[in-house]
Coordinates of C-alpha atoms and ligand atoms in Angstrom, one line a residue:
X1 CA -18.5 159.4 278.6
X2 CA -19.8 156.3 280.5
X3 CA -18.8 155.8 284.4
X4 CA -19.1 159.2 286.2
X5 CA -16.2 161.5 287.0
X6 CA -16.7 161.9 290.7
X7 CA -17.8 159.6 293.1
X8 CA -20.4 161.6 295.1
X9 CA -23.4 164.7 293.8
X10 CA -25.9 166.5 295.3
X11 CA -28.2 165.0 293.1
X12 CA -28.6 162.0 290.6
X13 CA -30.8 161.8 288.1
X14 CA -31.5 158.2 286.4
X15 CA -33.2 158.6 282.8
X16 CA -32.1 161.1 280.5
X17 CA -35.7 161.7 278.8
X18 CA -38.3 164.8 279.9
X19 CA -39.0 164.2 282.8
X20 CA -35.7 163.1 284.1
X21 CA -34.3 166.4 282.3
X22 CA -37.3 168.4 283.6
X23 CA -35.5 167.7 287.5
X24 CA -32.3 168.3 285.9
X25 CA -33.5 171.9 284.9
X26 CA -35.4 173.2 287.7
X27 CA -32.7 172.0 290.7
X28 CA -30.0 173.6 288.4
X29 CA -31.9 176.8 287.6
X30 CA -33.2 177.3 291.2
X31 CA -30.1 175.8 293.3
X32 CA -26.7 178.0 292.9
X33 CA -24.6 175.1 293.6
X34 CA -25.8 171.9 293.2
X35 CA -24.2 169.1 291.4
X36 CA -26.1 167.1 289.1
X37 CA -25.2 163.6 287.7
X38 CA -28.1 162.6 285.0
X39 CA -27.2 159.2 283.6
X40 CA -28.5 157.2 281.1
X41 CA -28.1 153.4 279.7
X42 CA -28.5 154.4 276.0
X43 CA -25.9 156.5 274.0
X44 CA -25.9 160.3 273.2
X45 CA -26.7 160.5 269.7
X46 CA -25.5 164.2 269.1
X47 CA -23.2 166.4 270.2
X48 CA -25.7 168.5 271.3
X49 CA -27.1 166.2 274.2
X50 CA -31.2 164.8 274.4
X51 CA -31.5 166.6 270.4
X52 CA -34.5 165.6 268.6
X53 CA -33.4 163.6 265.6
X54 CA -35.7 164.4 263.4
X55 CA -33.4 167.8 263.5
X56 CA -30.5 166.3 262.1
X57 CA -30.5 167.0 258.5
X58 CA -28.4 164.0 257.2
X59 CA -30.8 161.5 256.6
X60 CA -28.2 158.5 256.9
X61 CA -27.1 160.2 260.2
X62 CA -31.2 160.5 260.8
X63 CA -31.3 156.5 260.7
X64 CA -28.2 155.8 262.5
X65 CA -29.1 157.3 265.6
X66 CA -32.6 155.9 265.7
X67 CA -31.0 152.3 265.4
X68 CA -28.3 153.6 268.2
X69 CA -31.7 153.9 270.1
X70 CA -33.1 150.7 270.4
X71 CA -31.0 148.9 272.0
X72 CA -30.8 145.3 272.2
X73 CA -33.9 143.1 271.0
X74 CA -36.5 143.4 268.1
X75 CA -37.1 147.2 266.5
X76 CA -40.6 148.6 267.2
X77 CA -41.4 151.9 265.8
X78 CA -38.1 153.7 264.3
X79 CA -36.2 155.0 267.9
X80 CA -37.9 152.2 269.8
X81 CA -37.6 148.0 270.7
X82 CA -40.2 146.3 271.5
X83 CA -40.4 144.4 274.6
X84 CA -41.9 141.5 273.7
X85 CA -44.7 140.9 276.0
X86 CA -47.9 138.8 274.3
X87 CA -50.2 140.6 276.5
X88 CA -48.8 144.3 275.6
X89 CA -47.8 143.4 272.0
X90 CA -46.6 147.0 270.9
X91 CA -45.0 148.1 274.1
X92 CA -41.8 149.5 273.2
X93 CA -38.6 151.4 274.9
X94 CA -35.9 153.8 273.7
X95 CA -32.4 153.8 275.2
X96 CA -30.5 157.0 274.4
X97 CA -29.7 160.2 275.7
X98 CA -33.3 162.0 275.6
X99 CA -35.3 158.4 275.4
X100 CA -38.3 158.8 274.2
X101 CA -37.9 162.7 273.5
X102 CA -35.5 162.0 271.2
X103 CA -38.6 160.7 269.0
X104 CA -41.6 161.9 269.8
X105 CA -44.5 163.9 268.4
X106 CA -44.4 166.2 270.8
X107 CA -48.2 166.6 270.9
X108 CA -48.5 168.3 274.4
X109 CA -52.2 168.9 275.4
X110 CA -53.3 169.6 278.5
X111 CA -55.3 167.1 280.7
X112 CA -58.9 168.0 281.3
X113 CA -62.0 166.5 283.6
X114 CA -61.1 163.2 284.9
X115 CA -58.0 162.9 283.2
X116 CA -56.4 165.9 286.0
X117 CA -54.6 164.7 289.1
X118 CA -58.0 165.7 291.5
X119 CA -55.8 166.0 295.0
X120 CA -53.3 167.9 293.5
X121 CA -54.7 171.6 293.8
X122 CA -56.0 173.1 290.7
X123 CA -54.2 176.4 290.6
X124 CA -50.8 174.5 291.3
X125 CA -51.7 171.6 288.9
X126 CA -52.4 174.4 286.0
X127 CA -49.1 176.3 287.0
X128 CA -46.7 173.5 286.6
X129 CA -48.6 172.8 283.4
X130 CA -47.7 176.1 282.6
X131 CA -43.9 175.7 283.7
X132 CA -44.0 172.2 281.8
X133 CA -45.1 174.1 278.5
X134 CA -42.3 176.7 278.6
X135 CA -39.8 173.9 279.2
X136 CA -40.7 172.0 275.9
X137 CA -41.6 175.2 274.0
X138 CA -45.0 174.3 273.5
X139 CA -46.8 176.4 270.4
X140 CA -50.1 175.6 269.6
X141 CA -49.9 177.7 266.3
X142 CA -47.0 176.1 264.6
X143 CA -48.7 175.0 261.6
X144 CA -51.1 177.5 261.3
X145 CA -50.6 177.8 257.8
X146 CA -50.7 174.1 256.8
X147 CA -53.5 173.6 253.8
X148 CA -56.9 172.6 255.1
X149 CA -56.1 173.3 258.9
X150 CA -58.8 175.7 259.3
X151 CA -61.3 173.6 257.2
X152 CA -60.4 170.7 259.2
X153 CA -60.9 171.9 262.3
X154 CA -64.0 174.4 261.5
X155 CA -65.8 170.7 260.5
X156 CA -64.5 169.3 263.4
X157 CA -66.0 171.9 265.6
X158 CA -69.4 171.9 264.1
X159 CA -69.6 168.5 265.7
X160 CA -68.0 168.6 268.6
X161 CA -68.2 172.5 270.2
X162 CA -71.9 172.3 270.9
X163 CA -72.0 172.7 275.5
X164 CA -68.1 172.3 275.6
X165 CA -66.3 175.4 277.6
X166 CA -64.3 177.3 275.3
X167 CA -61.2 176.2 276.8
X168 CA -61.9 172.5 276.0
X169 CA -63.1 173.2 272.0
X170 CA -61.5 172.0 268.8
X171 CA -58.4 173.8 268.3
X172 CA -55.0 173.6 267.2
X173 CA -52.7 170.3 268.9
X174 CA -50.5 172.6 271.0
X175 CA -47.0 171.2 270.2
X176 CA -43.3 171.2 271.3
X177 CA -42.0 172.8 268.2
X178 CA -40.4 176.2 268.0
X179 CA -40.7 178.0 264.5
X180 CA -37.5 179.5 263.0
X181 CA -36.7 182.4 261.7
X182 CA -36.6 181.1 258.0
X183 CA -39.8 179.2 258.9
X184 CA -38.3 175.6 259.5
X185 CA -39.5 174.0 262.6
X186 CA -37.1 172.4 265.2
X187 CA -38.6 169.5 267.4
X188 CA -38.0 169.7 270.8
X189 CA -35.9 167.0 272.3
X190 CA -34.6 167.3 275.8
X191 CA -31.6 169.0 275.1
X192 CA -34.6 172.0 275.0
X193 CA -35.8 170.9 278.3
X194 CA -31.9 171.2 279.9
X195 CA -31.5 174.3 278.4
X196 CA -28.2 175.9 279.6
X197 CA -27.7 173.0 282.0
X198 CA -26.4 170.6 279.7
X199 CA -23.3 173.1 278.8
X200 CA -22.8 173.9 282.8
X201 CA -19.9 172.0 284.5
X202 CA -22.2 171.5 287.0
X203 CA -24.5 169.4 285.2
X204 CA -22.4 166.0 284.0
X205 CA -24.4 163.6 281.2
X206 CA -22.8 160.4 281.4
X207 CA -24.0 158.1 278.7
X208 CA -23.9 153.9 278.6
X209 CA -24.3 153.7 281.8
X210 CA -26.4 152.0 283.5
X211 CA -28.3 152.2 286.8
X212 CA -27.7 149.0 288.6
X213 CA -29.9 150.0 291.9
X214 CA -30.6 152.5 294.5
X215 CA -28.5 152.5 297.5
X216 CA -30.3 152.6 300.6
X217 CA -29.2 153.6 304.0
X218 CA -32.3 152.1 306.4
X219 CA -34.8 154.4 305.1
X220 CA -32.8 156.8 303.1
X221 CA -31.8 156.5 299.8
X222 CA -28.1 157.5 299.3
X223 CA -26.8 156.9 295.9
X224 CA -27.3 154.3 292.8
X225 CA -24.6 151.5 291.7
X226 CA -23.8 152.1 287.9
X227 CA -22.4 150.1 285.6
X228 CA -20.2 151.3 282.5
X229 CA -21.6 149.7 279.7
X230 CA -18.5 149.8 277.3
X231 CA -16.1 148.4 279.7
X232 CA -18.3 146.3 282.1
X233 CA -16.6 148.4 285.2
X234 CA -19.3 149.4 288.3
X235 CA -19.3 152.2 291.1
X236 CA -21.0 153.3 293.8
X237 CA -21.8 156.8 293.6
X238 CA -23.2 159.2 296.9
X239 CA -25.8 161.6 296.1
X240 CA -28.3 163.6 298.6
X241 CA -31.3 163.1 296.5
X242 CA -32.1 160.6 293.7
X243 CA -34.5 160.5 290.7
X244 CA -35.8 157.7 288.9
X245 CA -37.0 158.5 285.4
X246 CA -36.3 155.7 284.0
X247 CA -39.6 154.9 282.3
X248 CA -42.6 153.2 282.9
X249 CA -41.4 149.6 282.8
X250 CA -38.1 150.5 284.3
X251 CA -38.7 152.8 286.9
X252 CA -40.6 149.8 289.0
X253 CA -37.5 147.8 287.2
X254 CA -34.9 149.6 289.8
X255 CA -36.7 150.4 292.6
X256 CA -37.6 146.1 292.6
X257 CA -34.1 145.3 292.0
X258 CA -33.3 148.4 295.0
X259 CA -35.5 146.0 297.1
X260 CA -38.2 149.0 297.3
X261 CA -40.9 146.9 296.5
X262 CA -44.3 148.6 297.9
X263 CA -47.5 146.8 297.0
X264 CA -48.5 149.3 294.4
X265 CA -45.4 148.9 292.3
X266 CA -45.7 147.8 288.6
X267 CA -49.3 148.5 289.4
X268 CA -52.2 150.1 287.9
X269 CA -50.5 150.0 284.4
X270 CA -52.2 151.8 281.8
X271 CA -51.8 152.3 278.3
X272 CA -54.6 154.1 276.0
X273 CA -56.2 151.7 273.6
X274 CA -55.7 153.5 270.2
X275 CA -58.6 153.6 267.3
X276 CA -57.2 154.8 263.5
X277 CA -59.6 155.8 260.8
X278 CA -58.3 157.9 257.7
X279 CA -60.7 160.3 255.3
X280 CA -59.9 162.7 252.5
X281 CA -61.5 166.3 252.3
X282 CA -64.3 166.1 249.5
X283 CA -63.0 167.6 246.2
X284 CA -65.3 170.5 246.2
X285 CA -63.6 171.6 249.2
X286 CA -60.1 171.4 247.9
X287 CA -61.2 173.2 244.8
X288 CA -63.2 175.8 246.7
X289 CA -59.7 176.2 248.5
X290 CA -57.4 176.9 245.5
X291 CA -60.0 179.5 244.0
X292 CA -60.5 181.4 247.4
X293 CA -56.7 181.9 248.2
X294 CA -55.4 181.7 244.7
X295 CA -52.8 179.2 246.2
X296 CA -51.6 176.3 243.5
X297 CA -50.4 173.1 245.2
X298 CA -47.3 173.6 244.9
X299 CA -47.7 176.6 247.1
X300 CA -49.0 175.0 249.3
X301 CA -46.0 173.3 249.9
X302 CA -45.4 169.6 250.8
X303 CA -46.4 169.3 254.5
X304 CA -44.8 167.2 257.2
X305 CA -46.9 164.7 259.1
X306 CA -47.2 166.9 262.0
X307 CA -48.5 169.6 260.1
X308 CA -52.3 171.0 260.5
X309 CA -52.9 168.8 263.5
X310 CA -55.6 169.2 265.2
X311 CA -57.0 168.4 269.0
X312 CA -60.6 167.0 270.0
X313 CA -60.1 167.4 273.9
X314 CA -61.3 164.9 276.1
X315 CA -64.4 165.9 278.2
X316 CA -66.5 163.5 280.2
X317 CA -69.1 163.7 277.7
X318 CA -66.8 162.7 275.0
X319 CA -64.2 160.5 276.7
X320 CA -61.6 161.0 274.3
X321 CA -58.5 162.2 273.1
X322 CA -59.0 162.8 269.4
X323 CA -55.7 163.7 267.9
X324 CA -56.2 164.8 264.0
X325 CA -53.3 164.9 261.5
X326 CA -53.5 165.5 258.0
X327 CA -51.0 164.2 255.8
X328 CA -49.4 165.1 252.6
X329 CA -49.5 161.1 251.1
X330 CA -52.6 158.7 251.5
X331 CA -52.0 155.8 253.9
X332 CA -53.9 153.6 251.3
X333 CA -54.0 153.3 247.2
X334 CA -56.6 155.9 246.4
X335 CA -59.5 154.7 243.8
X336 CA -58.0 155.6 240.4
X337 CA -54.6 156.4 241.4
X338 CA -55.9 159.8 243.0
X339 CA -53.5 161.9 243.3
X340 CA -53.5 163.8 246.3
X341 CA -53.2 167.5 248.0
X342 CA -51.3 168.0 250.6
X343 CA -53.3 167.6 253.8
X344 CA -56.4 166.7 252.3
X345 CA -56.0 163.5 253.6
X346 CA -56.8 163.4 257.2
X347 CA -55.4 160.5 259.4
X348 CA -57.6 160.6 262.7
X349 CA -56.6 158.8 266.0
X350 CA -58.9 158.7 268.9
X351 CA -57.3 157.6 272.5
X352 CA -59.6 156.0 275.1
X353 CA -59.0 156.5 278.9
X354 CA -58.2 152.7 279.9
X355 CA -60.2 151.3 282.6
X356 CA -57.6 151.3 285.5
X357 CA -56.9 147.9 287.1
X358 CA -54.1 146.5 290.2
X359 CA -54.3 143.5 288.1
X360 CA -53.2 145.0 284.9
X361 CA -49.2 145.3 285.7
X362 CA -45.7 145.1 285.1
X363 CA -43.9 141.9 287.5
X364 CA -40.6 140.7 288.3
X365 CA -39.4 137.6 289.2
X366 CA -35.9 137.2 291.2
X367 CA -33.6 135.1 289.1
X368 CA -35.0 136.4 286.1
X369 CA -33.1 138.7 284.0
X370 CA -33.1 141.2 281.1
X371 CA -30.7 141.7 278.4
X372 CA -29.3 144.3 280.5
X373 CA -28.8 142.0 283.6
X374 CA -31.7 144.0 285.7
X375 CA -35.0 141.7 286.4
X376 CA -37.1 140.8 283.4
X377 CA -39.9 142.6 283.2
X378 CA -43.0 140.6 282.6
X379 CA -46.5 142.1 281.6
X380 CA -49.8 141.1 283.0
X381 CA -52.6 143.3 280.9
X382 CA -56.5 142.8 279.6
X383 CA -59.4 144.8 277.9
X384 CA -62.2 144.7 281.0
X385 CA -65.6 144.8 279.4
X386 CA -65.7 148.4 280.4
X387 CA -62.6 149.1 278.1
X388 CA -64.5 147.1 275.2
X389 CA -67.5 149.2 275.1
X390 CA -64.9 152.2 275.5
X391 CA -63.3 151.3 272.8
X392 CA -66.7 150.9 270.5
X393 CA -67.8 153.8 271.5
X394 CA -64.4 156.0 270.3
X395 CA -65.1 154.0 266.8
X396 CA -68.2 155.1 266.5
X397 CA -67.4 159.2 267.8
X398 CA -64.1 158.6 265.1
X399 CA -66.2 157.7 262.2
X400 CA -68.8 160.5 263.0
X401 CA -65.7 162.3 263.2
X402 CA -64.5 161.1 259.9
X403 CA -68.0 161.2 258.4
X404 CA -68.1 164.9 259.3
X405 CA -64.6 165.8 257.9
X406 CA -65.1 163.8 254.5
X407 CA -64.8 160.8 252.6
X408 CA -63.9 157.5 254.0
X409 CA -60.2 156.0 253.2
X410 CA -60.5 152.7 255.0
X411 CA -63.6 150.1 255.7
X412 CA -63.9 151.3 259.4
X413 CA -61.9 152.2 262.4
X414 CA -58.8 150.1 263.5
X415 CA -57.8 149.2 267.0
X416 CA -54.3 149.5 267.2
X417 CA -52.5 146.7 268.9
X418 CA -52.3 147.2 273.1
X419 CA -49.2 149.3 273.9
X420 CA -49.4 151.3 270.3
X421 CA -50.1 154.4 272.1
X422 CA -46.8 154.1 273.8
X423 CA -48.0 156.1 276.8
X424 CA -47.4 153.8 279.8
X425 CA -48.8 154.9 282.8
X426 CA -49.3 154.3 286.7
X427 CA -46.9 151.7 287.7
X428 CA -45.0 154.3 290.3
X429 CA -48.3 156.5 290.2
X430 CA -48.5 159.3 292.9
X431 CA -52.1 159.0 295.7
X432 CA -52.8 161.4 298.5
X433 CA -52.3 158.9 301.2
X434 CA -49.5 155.5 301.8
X435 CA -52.6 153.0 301.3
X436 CA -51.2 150.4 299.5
X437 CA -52.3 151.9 295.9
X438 CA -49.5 154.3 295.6
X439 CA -45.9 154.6 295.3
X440 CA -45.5 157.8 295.8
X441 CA -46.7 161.3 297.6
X442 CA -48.2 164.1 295.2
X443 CA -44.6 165.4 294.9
X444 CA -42.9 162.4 293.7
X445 CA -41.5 161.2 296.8
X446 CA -41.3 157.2 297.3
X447 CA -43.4 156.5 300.1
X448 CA -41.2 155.7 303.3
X449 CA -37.8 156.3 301.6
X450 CA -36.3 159.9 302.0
X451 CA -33.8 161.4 299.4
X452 CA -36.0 158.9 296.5
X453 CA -38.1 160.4 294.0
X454 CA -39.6 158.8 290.8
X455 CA -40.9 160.5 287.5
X456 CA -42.1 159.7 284.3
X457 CA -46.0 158.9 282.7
X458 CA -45.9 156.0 285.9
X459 CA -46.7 159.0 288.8
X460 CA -49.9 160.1 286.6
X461 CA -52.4 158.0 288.9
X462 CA -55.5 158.6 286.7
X463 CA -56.0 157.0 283.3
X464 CA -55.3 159.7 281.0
X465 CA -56.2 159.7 277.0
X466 CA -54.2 162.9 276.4
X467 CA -50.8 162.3 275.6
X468 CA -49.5 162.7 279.1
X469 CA -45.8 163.9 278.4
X470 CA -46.7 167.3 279.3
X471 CA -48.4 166.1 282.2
X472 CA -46.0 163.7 283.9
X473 CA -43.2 167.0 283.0
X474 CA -45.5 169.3 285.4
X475 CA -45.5 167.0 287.9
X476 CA -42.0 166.2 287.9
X477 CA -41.8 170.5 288.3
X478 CA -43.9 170.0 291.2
X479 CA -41.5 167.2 292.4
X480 CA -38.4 169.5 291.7
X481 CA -39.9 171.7 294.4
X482 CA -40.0 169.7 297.4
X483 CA -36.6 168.1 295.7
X484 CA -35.4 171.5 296.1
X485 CA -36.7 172.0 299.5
X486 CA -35.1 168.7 300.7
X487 CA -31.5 169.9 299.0
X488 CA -31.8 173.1 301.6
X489 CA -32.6 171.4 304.3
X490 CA -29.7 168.7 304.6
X491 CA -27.7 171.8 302.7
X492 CA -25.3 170.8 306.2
X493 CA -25.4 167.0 305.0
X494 CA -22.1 167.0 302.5
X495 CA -21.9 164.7 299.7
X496 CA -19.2 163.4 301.4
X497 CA -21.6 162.2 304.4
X498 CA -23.9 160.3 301.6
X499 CA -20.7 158.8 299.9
X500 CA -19.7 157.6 303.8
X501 CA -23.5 155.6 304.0
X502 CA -22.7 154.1 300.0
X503 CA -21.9 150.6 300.0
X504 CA -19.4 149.5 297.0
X505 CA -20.5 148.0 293.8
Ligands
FAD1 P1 -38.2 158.3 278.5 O1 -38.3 159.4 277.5 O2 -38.7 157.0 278.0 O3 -36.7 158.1 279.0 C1 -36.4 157.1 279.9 C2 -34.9 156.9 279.8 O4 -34.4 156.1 280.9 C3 -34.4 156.2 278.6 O5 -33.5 157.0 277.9 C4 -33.7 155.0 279.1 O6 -32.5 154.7 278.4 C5 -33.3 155.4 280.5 N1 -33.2 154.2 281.5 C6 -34.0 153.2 281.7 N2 -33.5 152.4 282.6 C7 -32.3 152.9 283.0 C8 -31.3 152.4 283.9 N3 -31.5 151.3 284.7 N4 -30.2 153.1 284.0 C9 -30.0 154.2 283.2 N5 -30.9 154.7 282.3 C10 -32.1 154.0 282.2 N6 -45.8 161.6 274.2 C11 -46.6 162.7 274.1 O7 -47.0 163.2 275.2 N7 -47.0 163.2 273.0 C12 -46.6 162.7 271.8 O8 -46.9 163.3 270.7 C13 -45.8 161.5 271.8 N8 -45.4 161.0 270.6 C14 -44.5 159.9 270.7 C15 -44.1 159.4 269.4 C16 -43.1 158.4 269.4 C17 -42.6 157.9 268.1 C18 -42.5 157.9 270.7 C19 -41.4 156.9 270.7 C20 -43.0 158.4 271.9 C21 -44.0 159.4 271.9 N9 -44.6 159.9 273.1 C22 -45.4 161.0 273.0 C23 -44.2 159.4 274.4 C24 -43.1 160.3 275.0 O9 -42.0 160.3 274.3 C25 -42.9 159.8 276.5 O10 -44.1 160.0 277.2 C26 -41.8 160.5 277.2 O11 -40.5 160.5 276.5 C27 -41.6 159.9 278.6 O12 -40.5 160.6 279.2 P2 -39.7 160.0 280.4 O13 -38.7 161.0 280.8 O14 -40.6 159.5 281.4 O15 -39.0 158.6 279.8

């Protein structure tokens, strides 16, 4: 389906991916009657809308509809195209129903110290984290059994534990993954996060089509223009309250080409700068393991890459996200033509909180345009010299961290190219007051525009190194709130009085 059936919702959602499926979910689940329009530019790539595709079993299929995700321009990481910017070499978008959820890892850990929203209160912050976890099925013991975990993770510990609370220790990567009866493990994608909603009449999906711009009405928004991108054809469409979660380098996209253009947006754009480092378990250990639980290899099963991963949390002491995963195939030759044991080689990845900047941003200039016809985005982005000595200090904590765990693979750390991380944050970031660094309230709301809400990683105003989906998903529940609020209180305002203040295409 591409152009919407009716010409007029209570609500329209722009960006199929978590968080824009996280609105979906709450106003559908917690309104009785509300109509819900959630668009998208990319194409639904199963029948079952927003799936994951690393559940779809046909491998061929598998590959299809990660190339029907790019979308136009080079391929980046499968699911993804790059965008091409010098300064932000790796930053990459998907364009399907689900977006990025379509592909992720799905590691969902929760934000701690510095990296937490500080004006949002911290019993509402922790219960919208809460919400956001049962939305994506979060299970931090999926992979309990995976070879090694435990061995991992008890090493891991010895290093790090020591004056940590116990609730930011070395433990399992909580991840959005639900176990099956027969043991497989199904990824979440967001057609987990719509739940029933994608199969309610009430709830349309209409793929290909794309967001043109908001519609404003003075100081209210009132609807989006879309555009049908298999036959070219545009409409207006009315709606009572819109959401933007179109990404982190779109979102600013269509509120610039909206003409909502406060100072802070494309702003404040952060990515975490990534450090890679790879070690293998010493062979006493993995022989020590196969006498103690009698297990052979083959027992042990081939592993996936997700399996036995394991969390370093980021503390202010240890300003890092360490994210762990051991994997069943070396990522280089091994001396001798090794062979190796499923998860005894350990791939480590350390995140650094990037030092946040107004400078570091995604601009647009008018007359400038992107494959899609929107403004072209272009990227302004630097290491400070606080990010440099960040970033040598997370080499050094990974290879301690590797040093501790076993036996090198590679000649040191490696920094990842910027953007590698693909967690893009700030550029429509939330703040406590309209002071010209924020574009939005603490629920989402666009500053001075009622009926306008964004979402995404660009509303988490702090520089996170935890992946953030679970984060920017709780504060899109928190947004869904006063979304909700706003639906009951112009409950008298009909759709039809939004269509009446919607220009045409
Ligand atoms: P997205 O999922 O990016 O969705 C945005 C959607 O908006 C897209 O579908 C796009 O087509 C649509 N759109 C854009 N512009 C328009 C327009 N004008 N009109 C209509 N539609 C439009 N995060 C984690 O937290 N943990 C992980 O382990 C993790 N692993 C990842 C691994 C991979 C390989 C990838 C690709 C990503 C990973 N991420 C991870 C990042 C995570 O997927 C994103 O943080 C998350 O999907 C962001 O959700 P979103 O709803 O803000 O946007």
């Amino acid at each position: 389906m591409s152009l919407p059936a009716a010409t007029a919702y209570d609500l329209v959602v722009v960006g199929s991916g978590p968080t824009g499926s996280a609105y979906v979910r709450e106003v559908y689940e917690q309104h009785p009657t509300a109509s819900i329009l959630l668009l998208d530019a990319g194409p639904r790539l199963t029948e079952r809308p927003g799936t994951h595709v690393k559940n779809i079993p046909d491998p061929d299929a598998r590959a299809r509809a990660r190339r029907d995700s790019e979308g136009p321009g080079p391929a980046g990481r499968p699911g993804t195209r790059l965008l091409g910017s010098p300064e932000l070499p790796a930053a990459a978008l998907s364009t399907n129903v689900g977006g990025m959820g379509a592909h992720w890892t799905g590691a969902c850990p929760r934000p701690g110290d510095g990296e937490r929203v500080g004006f949002v209160p911290g019993a509402e912050l922790d219960a919208h984290l809460a919400r956001a976890e049962e939305l994506l099925h979060v299970d931090a013991h999926a992979f309990d059994r995976a070879p090694f975990a435990d061995e991992v993770r008890r090493r891991l510990s010895a290093l790090f534990d020591p004056g940590r609370p116990a609730h930011r220790r070395v433990a399992p990567m909580p991840l959005a993954v639900t176990t099956r009866r027969d043991g497989a493990h199904a990824w979440s994608g967001t057609d987990v996060v719509l739940g029933r909603a994608a199969a309610d009449a009430r709830v349309e999906i209409a793929d290909r089509c794309l967001a043109l711009r908001v519609v404003l009405d003075g100081d209210t928004a009132t609807g989006v223009v879309v555009r049908d991108l298999v036959t070219g054809e545009e409409r207006s469409v009315a709606a009572r309250a819109v959401v933007v979660a179109a990404d982190a380098l779109r979102t600013p996209q269509l509120l610039h080409a909206s003409g909502i253009r406060p100072p802070a947006l494309g702003r404040y754009l952060n990515d975490q700068p990534q450090i890679v480092y790879a070690v293998r378990l010493p062979d006493d250990i993995v022989a020590a393991h196969r006498a103690t639980t009698g297990r052979t290899r083959d027992e042990d099963g081939a592993i996936v890459p997700q399996s036995g991963v394991s969390w370093v949390p980021y503390t202010e002491a240890h300003p890092f996200h360490g994210q762990v995963m051991q994997l069943d195939a070396s990522p280089v030759p091994l001396a001798g033509g090794t062979g190796v044991e499923p998860g005894a080689v350990v791939g480590l990845g350390w995140f650094c909180a990037k030092d946040i900047s107004p400078d570091d941003r995604v601009e647009f200039t008018d007359g400038e345009f992107d494959a899609y016809g929107l403004p072209a985005p272009r990227i302004r982005y630097r290491y400070s010299d606080r990010d440099l000595a960040t970033i040598e200090q997370a080499k050094k904590a990974v290879t301690e961290a590797g040093a501790g765990i076993g036996i090198p693979l590679d000649d040191g750390p490696v920094l990842l190219p910027a953007g590698s991380s693909l967690h893009y944050q700030g550029t429509t970031r939330m703040g406590p007051a309209d002071d010209g660094t924020s574009v939005c309230d603490s629920h989402s709301r666009v500053w001075n525009i009622r009926g306008l809400w964004v979402a995404g990683n660009n509303v988490i105003p702090t520089a996170t190194a935890c992946n953030p989906t679970l984060t920017s998903v709780a504060l899109a529940v928190r947004g869904a709130r006063a979304l909700l609020d706003h639906l009951n209180a112009t409950a008298g305002r009909s759709t039809r009085a939004a269509r009446a203040g919607t220009g045409t295409a």
